[in-house]
Coordinates of N, CA and C in Angstrom, one line a residue:
Chain A
A1 N -9.9 12.9 11.0 CA -9.0 12.1 10.4 C -8.4 11.0 11.4
Q2 N -8.0 9.8 10.9 CA -7.4 8.8 11.6 C -6.1 8.5 11.4
S3 N -5.4 7.9 12.2 CA -4.0 7.3 12.1 C -3.9 6.0 13.0
V4 N -3.0 5.4 12.4 CA -2.7 4.1 13.2 C -1.1 3.9 13.3
T5 N -0.7 3.6 14.5 CA 0.7 3.4 14.7 C 1.0 2.1 15.2
Q6 N 1.6 1.1 14.6 CA 2.1 -0.1 15.1 C 3.5 0.0 15.6
L7 N 3.6 -0.4 16.9 CA 4.7 0.1 17.6 C 6.0 -0.8 17.5
D8 N 5.9 -1.9 16.8 CA 6.9 -2.8 16.5 C 7.0 -3.1 15.0
S9 N 8.1 -3.0 14.4 CA 8.2 -3.3 12.9 C 8.5 -4.9 12.7
Q10 N 9.2 -5.4 13.8 CA 9.5 -6.8 13.8 C 9.5 -7.4 15.0
V11 N 8.8 -8.5 15.2 CA 8.8 -9.3 16.5 C 9.2 -10.7 16.2
P12 N 10.4 -11.0 16.7 CA 10.9 -12.3 16.7 C 10.5 -13.0 17.9
V13 N 10.0 -14.4 17.8 CA 9.6 -15.1 18.9 C 9.8 -16.7 18.6
F14 N 10.0 -17.3 19.7 CA 10.1 -18.7 19.6 C 8.7 -19.5 19.6
E15 N 8.8 -20.7 18.7 CA 7.6 -21.4 18.7 C 7.1 -21.8 20.1
E16 N 5.8 -21.7 20.2 CA 5.0 -22.0 21.5 C 5.0 -20.9 22.4
A17 N 5.9 -19.8 22.2 CA 5.9 -18.8 23.2 C 4.6 -17.9 22.9
P18 N 4.2 -17.1 23.8 CA 3.2 -16.1 23.6 C 3.7 -14.9 23.0
V19 N 2.7 -14.2 22.3 CA 3.1 -13.0 21.6 C 2.2 -12.0 21.7
E20 N 2.6 -10.6 21.7 CA 1.6 -9.4 21.7 C 2.2 -8.5 20.5
L21 N 1.2 -8.2 19.6 CA 1.6 -7.1 18.5 C 0.7 -5.8 18.9
R22 N 1.6 -4.8 19.0 CA 1.0 -3.6 19.6 C 0.4 -2.7 18.4
C23 N -0.8 -2.0 18.8 CA -1.4 -1.1 17.8 C -2.0 0.1 18.5
N24 N -1.7 1.3 18.3 CA -2.4 2.4 18.8 C -3.0 3.2 17.6
Y25 N -4.1 3.8 17.9 CA -4.8 4.6 16.9 C -5.1 6.1 17.4
S26 N -5.4 6.9 16.5 CA -5.8 8.2 16.8 C -6.9 8.6 15.9
S27 N -8.0 9.2 16.6 CA -9.2 9.5 15.8 C -10.0 10.5 16.6
S28 N -10.7 11.4 15.9 CA -11.6 12.3 16.4 C -13.0 11.9 16.5
V29 N -13.2 10.7 15.8 CA -14.5 10.1 15.8 C -14.4 8.7 16.2
S30 N -15.7 8.2 16.4 CA -15.7 6.7 16.6 C -15.1 5.7 15.6
V31 N -14.5 4.7 16.0 CA -13.9 3.8 14.9 C -14.3 2.4 15.1
Y32 N -14.3 1.7 14.0 CA -14.1 0.3 14.0 C -12.6 -0.1 13.8
L33 N -12.2 -1.3 14.4 CA -10.8 -1.6 14.4 C -10.8 -3.1 13.9
F34 N -9.7 -3.3 13.1 CA -9.4 -4.6 12.4 C -8.0 -5.0 12.6
W35 N -7.8 -6.3 12.5 CA -6.4 -6.8 12.4 C -6.5 -7.7 11.1
Y36 N -5.6 -7.5 10.2 CA -5.4 -8.4 8.9 C -4.1 -8.9 8.9
V37 N -4.0 -10.2 8.4 CA -2.7 -10.9 8.2 C -2.3 -11.1 6.7
Q38 N -1.1 -11.0 6.5 CA -0.6 -11.1 5.1 C 0.5 -12.2 5.2
Y39 N 0.1 -13.4 4.8 CA 1.2 -14.4 4.6 C 2.0 -14.2 3.4
P40 N 3.3 -14.7 3.3 CA 4.3 -14.4 2.2 C 3.5 -14.6 0.8
N41 N 3.7 -13.5 0.1 CA 3.2 -13.6 -1.5 C 1.8 -13.7 -1.7
Q42 N 1.0 -13.3 -0.7 CA -0.5 -13.5 -0.6 C -1.2 -12.1 -0.3
G43 N -2.4 -12.0 -0.6 CA -3.3 -10.9 -0.3 C -3.5 -10.9 1.5
L44 N -4.0 -9.8 1.9 CA -4.4 -9.7 3.2 C -5.8 -10.5 3.4
Q45 N -5.9 -11.0 4.7 CA -7.2 -11.7 5.1 C -7.4 -11.2 6.6
L46 N -8.8 -11.2 6.8 CA -9.1 -10.6 8.1 C -8.9 -11.6 9.3
L47 N -8.2 -11.2 10.3 CA -8.1 -12.0 11.6 C -9.2 -11.8 12.5
L48 N -9.5 -10.5 12.7 CA -10.7 -10.2 13.6 C -11.0 -8.8 13.5
K49 N -12.3 -8.4 14.1 CA -12.5 -6.9 14.0 C -13.2 -6.6 15.3
Y50 N -13.2 -5.4 15.8 CA -13.9 -4.9 16.8 C -15.0 -3.8 16.3
L51 N -16.3 -4.1 16.5 CA -17.3 -3.1 16.1 C -17.9 -2.5 17.3
S52 N -18.2 -3.3 18.3 CA -19.0 -2.7 19.5 C -19.1 -3.8 20.6
G53 N -19.5 -3.5 21.7 CA -19.8 -4.7 22.7 C -18.5 -4.9 23.4
S54 N -18.4 -6.2 23.8 CA -17.3 -6.9 24.5 C -15.9 -6.3 23.9
T55 N -15.1 -5.9 24.7 CA -13.8 -5.3 24.3 C -12.8 -6.4 23.9
L56 N -13.0 -7.7 24.5 CA -12.1 -8.7 24.1 C -12.7 -9.4 22.8
V57 N -11.9 -9.5 21.7 CA -12.5 -10.0 20.5 C -11.5 -11.2 20.0
K58 N -12.3 -12.3 19.7 CA -11.5 -13.5 19.3 C -11.7 -13.6 17.8
G59 N -10.7 -14.1 17.3 CA -10.5 -14.2 15.7 C -10.1 -15.6 15.4
I60 N -9.6 -15.7 14.1 CA -9.2 -17.0 13.7 C -7.8 -17.3 14.2
N61 N -7.6 -18.6 14.0 CA -6.2 -19.1 14.3 C -5.8 -18.8 15.8
G62 N -6.6 -18.7 16.6 CA -6.3 -18.5 18.1 C -5.9 -17.2 18.5
F63 N -6.0 -16.3 17.6 CA -5.6 -14.8 17.9 C -6.8 -14.2 18.5
E64 N -6.5 -13.2 19.5 CA -7.5 -12.4 20.1 C -6.9 -10.9 20.2
A65 N -7.8 -10.0 20.4 CA -7.4 -8.6 20.6 C -8.3 -7.9 21.5
E66 N -7.7 -6.9 22.2 CA -8.5 -6.1 23.2 C -8.6 -4.7 23.0
F67 N -9.8 -4.2 22.9 CA -9.9 -2.8 22.6 C -9.8 -2.1 23.9
N68 N -9.0 -1.0 24.1 CA -8.8 -0.1 25.2 C -9.1 1.3 24.7
K69 N -10.4 1.8 25.0 CA -10.7 3.1 24.5 C -9.9 4.2 25.2
S70 N -9.6 4.0 26.4 CA -8.9 5.1 27.2 C -7.5 5.2 26.7
Q71 N -6.8 4.1 26.4 CA -5.4 4.1 25.8 C -5.4 4.0 24.3
T72 N -6.5 4.2 23.6 CA -6.7 4.1 22.2 C -5.7 3.0 21.6
S73 N -5.9 1.7 22.3 CA -5.1 0.8 21.7 C -5.9 -0.5 21.3
F74 N -5.4 -1.4 20.5 CA -6.0 -2.5 20.0 C -5.0 -3.5 19.8
H75 N -4.3 -4.2 20.9 CA -3.3 -5.0 20.8 C -3.7 -6.5 20.4
L76 N -3.0 -7.1 19.6 CA -3.2 -8.5 19.2 C -2.4 -9.4 20.0
R77 N -3.0 -10.6 20.4 CA -2.2 -11.5 21.2 C -2.5 -12.8 20.8
K78 N -1.6 -13.8 21.0 CA -1.7 -15.3 20.9 C -0.9 -15.9 22.0
P79 N -1.6 -16.8 22.8 CA -0.8 -17.4 23.9 C 0.2 -18.4 23.5
S80 N 0.2 -19.0 22.3 CA 1.2 -19.9 21.7 C 1.2 -19.9 20.2
V81 N 2.5 -19.4 19.8 CA 2.6 -19.3 18.4 C 3.1 -20.6 17.6
H82 N 2.7 -20.6 16.4 CA 3.3 -21.8 15.6 C 4.1 -21.2 14.4
I83 N 5.0 -21.9 13.8 CA 5.8 -21.5 12.9 C 4.9 -20.9 11.7
S84 N 3.7 -21.5 11.5 CA 2.8 -21.1 10.4 C 2.2 -19.7 10.6
D85 N 2.4 -19.1 11.9 CA 2.0 -17.8 12.1 C 3.0 -16.8 11.7
T86 N 4.1 -17.0 11.1 CA 5.1 -16.3 10.4 C 4.4 -15.4 9.3
A87 N 4.2 -14.2 9.5 CA 3.5 -13.4 8.5 C 3.6 -11.9 8.8
E88 N 3.0 -11.0 8.1 CA 3.0 -9.6 8.3 C 1.5 -9.3 8.9
Y89 N 1.5 -8.6 9.9 CA 0.2 -8.3 10.6 C 0.0 -6.7 10.5
F90 N -1.3 -6.4 10.1 CA -1.6 -5.0 9.9 C -2.9 -4.7 10.8
C91 N -2.7 -3.5 11.3 CA -3.9 -3.0 12.2 C -4.4 -2.1 11.5
A92 N -5.8 -1.8 11.4 CA -6.5 -0.9 10.6 C -7.7 -0.3 11.3
V93 N -8.1 0.9 11.0 CA -9.3 1.5 11.5 C -10.1 2.2 10.3
S94 N -11.4 2.1 10.6 CA -12.2 3.0 9.6 C -13.2 3.7 10.7
G95 N -13.7 5.0 10.2 CA -14.8 5.8 10.9 C -16.0 5.1 10.9
V96 N -16.7 5.2 12.1 CA -18.0 4.5 12.1 C -19.0 5.1 11.2
S97 N -18.9 6.4 11.0 CA -19.8 7.1 10.1 C -19.3 7.3 8.6
S98 N -18.1 6.6 8.3 CA -17.6 6.8 7.0 C -18.5 6.1 6.0
N99 N -18.7 6.8 4.8 CA -19.4 6.2 3.7 C -18.4 6.0 2.6
T100 N -17.1 5.7 2.8 CA -16.1 5.5 1.8 C -15.7 4.1 1.9
G101 N -15.9 3.3 3.0 CA -15.3 2.1 3.4 C -13.9 2.2 3.5
K102 N -13.3 3.4 3.6 CA -11.8 3.5 3.6 C -11.2 3.0 4.9
L103 N -10.1 2.1 4.8 CA -9.4 1.7 6.0 C -8.0 2.4 6.0
I104 N -7.7 2.8 7.1 CA -6.5 3.4 7.5 C -5.6 2.3 8.1
F105 N -4.5 2.0 7.4 CA -3.7 0.8 7.9 C -2.4 1.4 8.7
G106 N -2.0 0.6 9.5 CA -0.6 0.8 10.2 C 0.5 0.3 9.2
Q107 N 1.7 0.5 9.7 CA 2.7 0.2 8.8 C 3.0 -1.3 8.7
G108 N 2.5 -2.0 9.7 CA 2.8 -3.5 9.5 C 3.8 -3.9 10.6
T109 N 3.5 -5.2 11.1 CA 4.5 -5.8 12.0 C 4.8 -7.1 11.5
T110 N 6.1 -7.5 11.2 CA 6.5 -8.8 10.8 C 6.5 -9.7 12.0
L111 N 5.9 -10.8 12.1 CA 6.1 -11.7 13.1 C 6.9 -12.8 12.6
Q112 N 8.1 -13.1 13.2 CA 9.0 -14.1 12.9 C 9.1 -15.2 14.0
V113 N 8.4 -16.3 13.6 CA 8.4 -17.4 14.7 C 9.5 -18.3 14.3
K114 N 10.5 -18.6 15.4 CA 11.5 -19.4 15.1 C 11.3 -20.7 15.9
P115 N 11.9 -21.8 15.3 CA 11.7 -23.2 15.9 C 12.6 -23.2 17.1
Chain B
N1 N -15.3 -21.0 -6.5 CA -15.3 -19.5 -5.9 C -13.8 -19.0 -5.7
A2 N -13.4 -18.3 -6.7 CA -12.0 -17.8 -6.6 C -11.9 -16.5 -5.8
G3 N -12.9 -16.0 -5.3 CA -12.7 -14.6 -4.6 C -12.3 -13.7 -5.4
V4 N -11.2 -12.8 -5.2 CA -10.7 -11.7 -5.8 C -9.4 -12.2 -6.5
T5 N -9.5 -12.0 -7.8 CA -8.4 -12.3 -8.7 C -7.8 -11.1 -9.4
Q6 N -6.5 -11.1 -9.5 CA -5.8 -9.9 -10.2 C -4.8 -10.4 -11.2
T7 N -4.7 -9.7 -12.4 CA -3.8 -9.9 -13.3 C -3.1 -8.6 -13.8
P8 N -1.9 -8.6 -14.1 CA -0.9 -9.8 -14.0 C -0.4 -9.9 -12.5
K9 N 0.5 -10.9 -12.3 CA 1.0 -11.0 -11.0 C 2.3 -10.2 -10.8
F10 N 3.0 -10.0 -11.9 CA 4.3 -9.2 -12.0 C 4.4 -8.4 -13.2
Q11 N 4.8 -7.3 -13.1 CA 5.0 -6.4 -14.4 C 6.2 -5.5 -14.1
V12 N 7.0 -5.4 -15.2 CA 8.1 -4.4 -15.3 C 7.8 -3.4 -16.5
L13 N 7.8 -2.1 -16.2 CA 7.6 -1.1 -17.0 C 8.7 -0.2 -17.1
K14 N 8.9 0.5 -18.3 CA 9.8 1.6 -18.4 C 9.1 2.9 -18.0
T15 N 9.8 3.8 -17.6 CA 9.2 5.2 -17.3 C 8.5 5.7 -18.6
G16 N 7.2 6.1 -18.4 CA 6.4 6.6 -19.5 C 5.4 5.6 -20.2
Q17 N 5.7 4.4 -19.9 CA 4.7 3.3 -20.5 C 3.5 3.3 -19.7
S18 N 2.5 2.8 -20.4 CA 1.2 2.7 -19.8 C 0.8 1.3 -19.6
M19 N -0.1 0.9 -18.7 CA -0.7 -0.4 -18.4 C -2.0 -0.4 -17.6
T20 N -2.6 -1.4 -17.7 CA -3.9 -1.6 -16.9 C -3.8 -2.9 -16.0
L21 N -4.0 -2.6 -14.9 CA -4.2 -3.8 -13.8 C -5.6 -4.1 -13.8
Q22 N -5.8 -5.6 -14.0 CA -7.2 -6.0 -14.0 C -7.5 -6.7 -12.6
C23 N -8.8 -6.6 -12.2 CA -9.3 -7.1 -11.0 C -10.7 -7.5 -11.2
A24 N -11.1 -8.7 -10.7 CA -12.5 -9.3 -10.8 C -12.7 -10.0 -9.4
Q25 N -13.9 -9.9 -9.1 CA -14.4 -10.7 -7.9 C -15.8 -11.5 -8.2
D26 N -15.8 -12.6 -7.7 CA -17.1 -13.4 -7.9 C -17.9 -13.6 -6.7
M27 N -17.8 -12.7 -5.8 CA -18.7 -12.8 -4.4 C -19.8 -11.9 -4.5
N28 N -20.3 -11.4 -5.7 CA -21.3 -10.4 -5.9 C -21.3 -9.4 -5.0
H29 N -20.1 -8.8 -4.7 CA -19.9 -7.7 -3.8 C -20.2 -6.3 -4.6
N30 N -20.7 -5.4 -3.9 CA -21.1 -4.1 -4.6 C -19.8 -3.2 -4.6
S31 N -18.9 -3.2 -3.6 CA -17.8 -2.3 -3.5 C -16.5 -2.8 -3.8
M32 N -15.7 -2.0 -4.5 CA -14.4 -2.6 -4.8 C -13.3 -1.3 -4.6
Y33 N -12.0 -1.8 -4.5 CA -11.0 -0.9 -4.0 C -9.7 -1.3 -4.6
W34 N -8.8 -0.2 -4.8 CA -7.4 -0.2 -5.2 C -6.6 0.3 -4.1
Y35 N -5.6 -0.6 -3.6 CA -4.6 -0.1 -2.7 C -3.2 -0.3 -3.3
R36 N -2.3 0.5 -2.8 CA -0.8 0.2 -2.9 C -0.1 0.0 -1.7
Q37 N 0.8 -0.9 -1.7 CA 1.5 -1.3 -0.5 C 3.0 -1.0 -0.8
D38 N 3.5 -0.1 0.2 CA 5.0 0.3 0.0 C 5.6 0.0 1.4
P39 N 6.9 -0.4 1.4 CA 7.6 -0.9 2.6 C 7.5 0.2 3.7
G40 N 7.1 -0.4 4.9 CA 7.0 0.7 6.1 C 5.9 1.7 6.0
M41 N 4.9 1.6 5.0 CA 3.9 2.4 5.0 C 2.5 1.8 5.0
G42 N 2.4 0.5 5.2 CA 1.2 -0.1 5.2 C 0.5 0.0 3.8
L43 N -0.9 -0.1 3.6 CA -1.6 0.1 2.5 C -2.2 1.4 2.4
R44 N -2.3 2.0 1.2 CA -2.8 3.2 1.0 C -3.9 3.1 -0.1
L45 N -5.1 3.7 0.1 CA -6.2 3.6 -0.9 C -5.9 4.6 -2.0
I46 N -6.2 4.1 -3.1 CA -5.8 4.9 -4.4 C -7.1 5.3 -5.0
Y47 N -8.1 4.5 -5.2 CA -9.4 4.7 -5.7 C -10.4 3.7 -5.1
Y48 N -11.7 4.0 -5.0 CA -12.7 3.0 -4.7 C -13.9 3.2 -5.4
S49 N -14.7 2.2 -5.5 CA -16.0 2.1 -6.3 C -17.1 1.7 -5.3
A50 N -17.9 2.5 -4.9 CA -18.9 2.1 -3.9 C -20.1 1.1 -4.5
S51 N -20.3 1.3 -5.7 CA -21.2 0.5 -6.4 C -20.9 0.6 -8.0
E52 N -21.5 -0.3 -8.7 CA -21.3 -0.3 -10.1 C -21.7 1.2 -10.7
G53 N -20.9 1.7 -11.5 CA -21.1 3.0 -12.1 C -20.6 4.0 -11.4
T54 N -20.0 3.9 -10.2 CA -19.4 5.0 -9.5 C -18.0 4.6 -9.1
T55 N -17.2 5.8 -9.0 CA -15.8 5.6 -8.6 C -15.5 7.0 -8.0
D56 N -14.6 7.0 -7.0 CA -14.1 8.1 -6.1 C -12.6 7.9 -5.8
K57 N -12.1 9.1 -5.6 CA -10.7 9.1 -5.2 C -10.4 8.7 -3.8
G58 N -9.2 8.2 -3.6 CA -8.8 7.7 -2.2 C -7.8 8.7 -1.8
E59 N -6.8 8.1 -1.0 CA -5.7 8.9 -0.4 C -4.7 9.3 -1.4
V60 N -4.2 8.5 -2.4 CA -3.2 8.7 -3.3 C -3.6 8.5 -4.7
P61 N -4.5 9.2 -5.3 CA -5.0 9.1 -6.7 C -4.2 9.5 -7.9
N62 N -3.2 10.5 -7.5 CA -2.5 11.1 -8.7 C -1.7 10.2 -9.4
G63 N -1.8 10.1 -10.8 CA -1.1 9.3 -11.8 C -1.8 8.0 -12.0
Y64 N -3.1 7.9 -11.5 CA -3.9 6.7 -11.8 C -5.4 7.0 -12.3
N65 N -6.0 6.1 -13.0 CA -7.4 6.2 -13.3 C -7.9 4.7 -13.3
V66 N -9.2 4.8 -12.9 CA -10.0 3.6 -12.8 C -11.1 3.5 -13.6
S67 N -11.7 2.3 -13.8 CA -12.9 2.0 -14.5 C -13.7 0.8 -13.7
R68 N -14.9 1.1 -13.5 CA -15.8 -0.1 -12.9 C -16.5 -0.6 -14.2
L69 N -16.0 -1.6 -14.7 CA -16.5 -2.1 -15.9 C -17.9 -2.7 -15.8
N70 N -18.1 -3.3 -14.7 CA -19.4 -3.9 -14.4 C -19.3 -4.3 -12.9
K71 N -20.3 -5.0 -12.4 CA -20.3 -5.3 -10.9 C -19.0 -6.1 -10.6
R72 N -18.5 -7.0 -11.5 CA -17.5 -7.9 -11.1 C -16.1 -7.3 -11.3
E73 N -15.9 -6.4 -12.2 CA -14.5 -6.0 -12.6 C -14.2 -4.5 -12.3
F74 N -13.0 -4.1 -11.8 CA -12.6 -2.9 -11.5 C -11.1 -2.8 -11.9
S75 N -10.7 -2.0 -12.9 CA -9.4 -1.9 -13.4 C -8.7 -0.6 -12.9
L76 N -7.4 -0.6 -12.8 CA -6.6 0.4 -12.5 C -5.6 0.7 -13.6
R77 N -5.5 1.9 -14.2 CA -4.8 2.3 -15.3 C -3.6 3.3 -14.9
L78 N -2.5 3.0 -15.3 CA -1.2 4.0 -15.1 C -1.0 4.4 -16.6
E79 N -1.3 5.8 -16.8 CA -1.2 6.3 -18.1 C 0.2 6.6 -18.6
S80 N 1.1 7.0 -17.6 CA 2.5 7.4 -17.9 C 3.3 6.9 -16.7
A81 N 3.8 5.7 -16.6 CA 4.3 5.2 -15.4 C 5.5 6.0 -14.9
A82 N 5.7 6.2 -13.6 CA 7.0 6.8 -13.0 C 7.6 5.8 -12.1
P83 N 8.8 6.0 -11.8 CA 9.5 5.2 -10.7 C 8.8 5.1 -9.4
S84 N 8.2 6.3 -9.0 CA 7.5 6.4 -7.7 C 6.2 5.6 -7.7
Q85 N 5.9 5.0 -8.9 CA 4.7 3.9 -8.9 C 5.2 2.5 -8.7
T86 N 6.4 2.3 -8.5 CA 7.0 1.1 -8.0 C 6.3 0.6 -6.8
S87 N 5.5 -0.5 -6.7 CA 4.8 -0.9 -5.6 C 4.1 -2.3 -5.7
V88 N 3.6 -2.6 -4.8 CA 2.5 -3.9 -4.8 C 1.2 -3.3 -4.9
Y89 N 0.3 -3.8 -5.7 CA -1.0 -3.0 -5.9 C -2.0 -4.3 -5.5
F90 N -2.9 -3.9 -4.6 CA -3.9 -5.0 -4.2 C -5.3 -4.2 -4.6
C91 N -6.0 -5.2 -5.0 CA -7.5 -4.9 -5.2 C -8.3 -5.6 -4.1
A92 N -9.4 -5.0 -3.6 CA -10.2 -5.7 -2.6 C -11.7 -5.4 -3.0
S93 N -12.5 -6.1 -2.3 CA -14.0 -6.0 -2.5 C -14.7 -6.1 -1.1
S94 N -16.0 -5.5 -1.1 CA -16.7 -5.8 0.2 C -18.1 -5.8 -0.3
L95 N -19.0 -6.3 0.6 CA -20.4 -6.5 0.3 C -21.0 -5.1 -0.1
T96 N -20.9 -4.2 0.9 CA -21.2 -2.9 0.6 C -20.2 -1.8 1.1
I97 N -20.4 -0.6 1.0 CA -19.3 0.5 1.4 C -19.4 0.8 2.7
V98 N -20.2 0.3 3.6 CA -20.4 0.5 5.0 C -19.1 0.1 5.6
S99 N -18.6 0.9 6.6 CA -17.1 0.7 7.1 C -16.9 -0.5 8.0
Y100 N -17.9 -1.2 8.5 CA -17.8 -2.4 9.3 C -17.5 -3.6 8.4
N101 N -17.8 -3.6 7.1 CA -17.7 -4.7 6.3 C -16.3 -5.2 6.1
E102 N -16.1 -6.4 6.2 CA -14.8 -7.1 5.8 C -14.4 -6.8 4.5
Q103 N -13.2 -6.4 4.2 CA -12.8 -6.3 2.8 C -12.0 -7.6 2.3
F104 N -12.2 -8.1 1.3 CA -11.4 -9.3 0.8 C -10.5 -9.0 -0.2
F105 N -9.2 -9.3 -0.1 CA -8.1 -8.9 -0.9 C -7.7 -9.9 -1.9
G106 N -7.2 -9.4 -3.2 CA -6.6 -10.3 -4.0 C -5.2 -10.5 -3.7
P107 N -4.5 -11.4 -4.6 CA -3.1 -11.8 -4.3 C -2.0 -10.7 -4.5
G108 N -2.4 -9.7 -5.3 CA -1.6 -8.4 -5.5 C -0.9 -8.6 -6.9
T109 N -0.4 -7.4 -7.4 CA 0.4 -7.2 -8.5 C 1.6 -6.5 -8.3
R110 N 2.8 -7.0 -8.4 CA 4.1 -6.4 -8.1 C 4.6 -5.7 -9.2
L111 N 4.6 -4.3 -9.2 CA 4.9 -3.6 -10.4 C 6.2 -2.8 -10.2
T112 N 7.1 -2.9 -11.1 CA 8.5 -2.3 -11.1 C 8.5 -1.3 -12.2
V113 N 8.7 0.0 -12.0 CA 9.0 1.0 -13.1 C 10.4 1.3 -13.2
L114 N 11.1 1.2 -14.3 CA 12.4 1.5 -14.3 C 12.8 2.9 -14.9

């Protein structure tokens, strides 16, 4: 079984400042890792995913995440945020051998970018 | 190319009423999913359909039924709505059921059960 913990429910930050959204996971099997973003009143869309290989993954809109196997973490970062990045961000995992496509989501982190 | 569409966008029901949430995708995806989103709990899988003609329970299936009508459409039915089913419901689809595939989400249905 897998579980995901997003360590911050809300992260306020000023425009053009850097940001890190933290995600830790627990799993007894190998996993794939995902970050999804949900803009107000919209569905979720994929920011980036880690499947294998380089532990630093680059996604859309200037976001990147680093997979740390020893710390079971997959933190999301952006060096300079914009007002338009205000949204809810979800970390998710799925088992590599899963045949259900099931994603286990964290609780979500609301990023509030202030002018 | 509309992606994943859901109807209705909003719905208010009284306890005990029934309703069906509709979902359709135009990406020729084989697999489809229904999630519910509750504050502070992320998204939880209700049911999924690996391919046309198959459906399986997810994490929280009680009180729901699904129908994979064809490759494009996957509906979710609440037979007797309860206040605990007040939530935002998302439909998603992916090319296949393998776990590394991106899931594409619809805009959601906000359901309130009084």
